[in-house]
mmCIF file with all atom_site columns, C-alpha atoms in Angstrom:
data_model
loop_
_atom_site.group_PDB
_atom_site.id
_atom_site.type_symbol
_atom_site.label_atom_id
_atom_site.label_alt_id
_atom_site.label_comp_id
_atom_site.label_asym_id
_atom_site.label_entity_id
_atom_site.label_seq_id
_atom_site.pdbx_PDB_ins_code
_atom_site.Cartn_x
_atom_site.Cartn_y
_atom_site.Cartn_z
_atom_site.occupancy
_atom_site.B_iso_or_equiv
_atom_site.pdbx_formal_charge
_atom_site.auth_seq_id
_atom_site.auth_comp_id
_atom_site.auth_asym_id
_atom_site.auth_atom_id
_atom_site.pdbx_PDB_model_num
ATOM 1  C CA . UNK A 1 1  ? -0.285 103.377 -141.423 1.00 0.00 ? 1  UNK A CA 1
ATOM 2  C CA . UNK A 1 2  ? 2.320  102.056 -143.409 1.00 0.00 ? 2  UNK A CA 1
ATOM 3  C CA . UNK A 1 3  ? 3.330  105.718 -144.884 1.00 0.00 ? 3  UNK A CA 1
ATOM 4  C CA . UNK A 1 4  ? 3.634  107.129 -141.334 1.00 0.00 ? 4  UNK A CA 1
ATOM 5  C CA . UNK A 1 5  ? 5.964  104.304 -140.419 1.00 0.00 ? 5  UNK A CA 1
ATOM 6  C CA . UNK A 1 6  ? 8.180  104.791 -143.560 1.00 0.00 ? 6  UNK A CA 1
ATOM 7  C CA . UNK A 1 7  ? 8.735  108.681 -142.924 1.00 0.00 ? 7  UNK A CA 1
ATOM 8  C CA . UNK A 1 8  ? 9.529  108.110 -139.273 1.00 0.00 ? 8  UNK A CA 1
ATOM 9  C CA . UNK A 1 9  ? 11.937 105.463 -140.514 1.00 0.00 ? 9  UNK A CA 1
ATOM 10 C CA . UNK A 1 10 ? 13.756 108.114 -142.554 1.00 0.00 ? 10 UNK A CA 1
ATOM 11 C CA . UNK A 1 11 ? 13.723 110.746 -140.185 1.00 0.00 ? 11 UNK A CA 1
ATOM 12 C CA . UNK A 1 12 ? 15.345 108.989 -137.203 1.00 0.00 ? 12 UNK A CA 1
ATOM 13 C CA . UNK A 1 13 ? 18.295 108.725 -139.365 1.00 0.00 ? 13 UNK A CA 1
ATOM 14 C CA . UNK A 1 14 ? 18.642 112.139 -140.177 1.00 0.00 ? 14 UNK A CA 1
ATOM 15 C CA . UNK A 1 15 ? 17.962 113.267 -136.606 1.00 0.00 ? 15 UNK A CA 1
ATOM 16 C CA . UNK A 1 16 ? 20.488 111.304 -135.419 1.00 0.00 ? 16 UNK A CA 1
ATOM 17 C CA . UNK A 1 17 ? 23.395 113.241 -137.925 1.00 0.00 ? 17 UNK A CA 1
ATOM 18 C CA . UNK A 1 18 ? 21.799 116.156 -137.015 1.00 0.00 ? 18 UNK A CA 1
ATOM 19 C CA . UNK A 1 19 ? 22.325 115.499 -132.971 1.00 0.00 ? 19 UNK A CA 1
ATOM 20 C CA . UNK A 1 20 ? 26.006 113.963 -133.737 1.00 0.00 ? 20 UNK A CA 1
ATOM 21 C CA . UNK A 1 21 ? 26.985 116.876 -135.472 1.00 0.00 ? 21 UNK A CA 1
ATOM 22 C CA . UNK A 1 22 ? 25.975 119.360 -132.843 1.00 0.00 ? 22 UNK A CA 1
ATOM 23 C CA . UNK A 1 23 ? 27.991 116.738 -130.731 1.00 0.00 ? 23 UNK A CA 1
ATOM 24 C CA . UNK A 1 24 ? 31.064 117.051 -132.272 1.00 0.00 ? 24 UNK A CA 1
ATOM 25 C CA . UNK A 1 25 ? 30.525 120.902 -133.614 1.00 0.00 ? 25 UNK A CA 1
ATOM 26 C CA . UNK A 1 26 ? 28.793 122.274 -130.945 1.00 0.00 ? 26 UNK A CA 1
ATOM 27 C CA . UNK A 1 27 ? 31.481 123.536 -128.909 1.00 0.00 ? 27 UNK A CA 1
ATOM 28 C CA . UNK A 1 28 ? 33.075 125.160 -132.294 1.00 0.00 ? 28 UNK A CA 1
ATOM 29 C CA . UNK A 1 29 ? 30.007 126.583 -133.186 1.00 0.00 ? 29 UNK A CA 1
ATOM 30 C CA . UNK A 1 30 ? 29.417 128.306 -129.942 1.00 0.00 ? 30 UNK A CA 1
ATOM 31 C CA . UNK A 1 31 ? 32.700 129.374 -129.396 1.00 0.00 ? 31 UNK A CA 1
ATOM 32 C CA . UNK A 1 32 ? 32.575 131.190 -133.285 1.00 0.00 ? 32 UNK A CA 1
ATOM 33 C CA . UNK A 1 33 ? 29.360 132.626 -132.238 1.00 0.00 ? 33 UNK A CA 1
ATOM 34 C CA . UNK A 1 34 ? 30.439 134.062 -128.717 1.00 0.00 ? 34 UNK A CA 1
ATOM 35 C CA . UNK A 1 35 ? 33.637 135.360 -130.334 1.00 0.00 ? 35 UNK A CA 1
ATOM 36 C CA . UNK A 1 36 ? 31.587 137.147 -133.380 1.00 0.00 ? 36 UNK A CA 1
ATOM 37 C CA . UNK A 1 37 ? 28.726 138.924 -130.954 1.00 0.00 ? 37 UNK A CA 1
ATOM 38 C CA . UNK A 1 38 ? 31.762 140.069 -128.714 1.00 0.00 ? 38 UNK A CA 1
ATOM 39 C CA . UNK A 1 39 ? 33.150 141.329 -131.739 1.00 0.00 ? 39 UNK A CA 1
ATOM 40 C CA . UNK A 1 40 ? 30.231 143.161 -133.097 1.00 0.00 ? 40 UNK A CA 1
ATOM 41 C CA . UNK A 1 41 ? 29.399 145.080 -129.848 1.00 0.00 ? 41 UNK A CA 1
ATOM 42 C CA . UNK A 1 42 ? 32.863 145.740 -129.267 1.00 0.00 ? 42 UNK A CA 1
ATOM 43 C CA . UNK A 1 43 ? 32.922 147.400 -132.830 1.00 0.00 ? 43 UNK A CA 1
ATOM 44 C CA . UNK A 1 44 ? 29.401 149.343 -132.699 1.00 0.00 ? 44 UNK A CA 1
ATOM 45 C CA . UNK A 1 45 ? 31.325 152.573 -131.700 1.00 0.00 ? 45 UNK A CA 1
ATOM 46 C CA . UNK A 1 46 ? 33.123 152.387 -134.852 1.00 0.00 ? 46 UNK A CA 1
ATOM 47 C CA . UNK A 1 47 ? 30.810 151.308 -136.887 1.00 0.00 ? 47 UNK A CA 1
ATOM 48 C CA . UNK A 1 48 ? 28.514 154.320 -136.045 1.00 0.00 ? 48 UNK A CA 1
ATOM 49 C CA . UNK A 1 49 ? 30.891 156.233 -136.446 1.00 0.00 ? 49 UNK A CA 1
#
């Protein structure tokens, strides 16, 4: 029982700096991915050639 406990107790740390980075990056993140796929299907044309 004891094991359980003491790899929950390590992963609610990390789960929380996972979840407060998305916080604070989240926006950024989206925002580069929105701006990349608008990018890549602008440029199919081109790329196909």
């Amino acid at each position: 029982a004891t094991q359980i406990n003491e790899q929950t107790l390590s992963f609610i740390p990390k789960l929380l700096v996972v979840f407060a980075s998305i916080l604070v990056a989240g926006s950024w993140m989206l925002n580069m991915l929105v701006n990349y796929s608008i990018n890549l299907f602008t440029n199919i044309p081109s790329l196909i050639g």
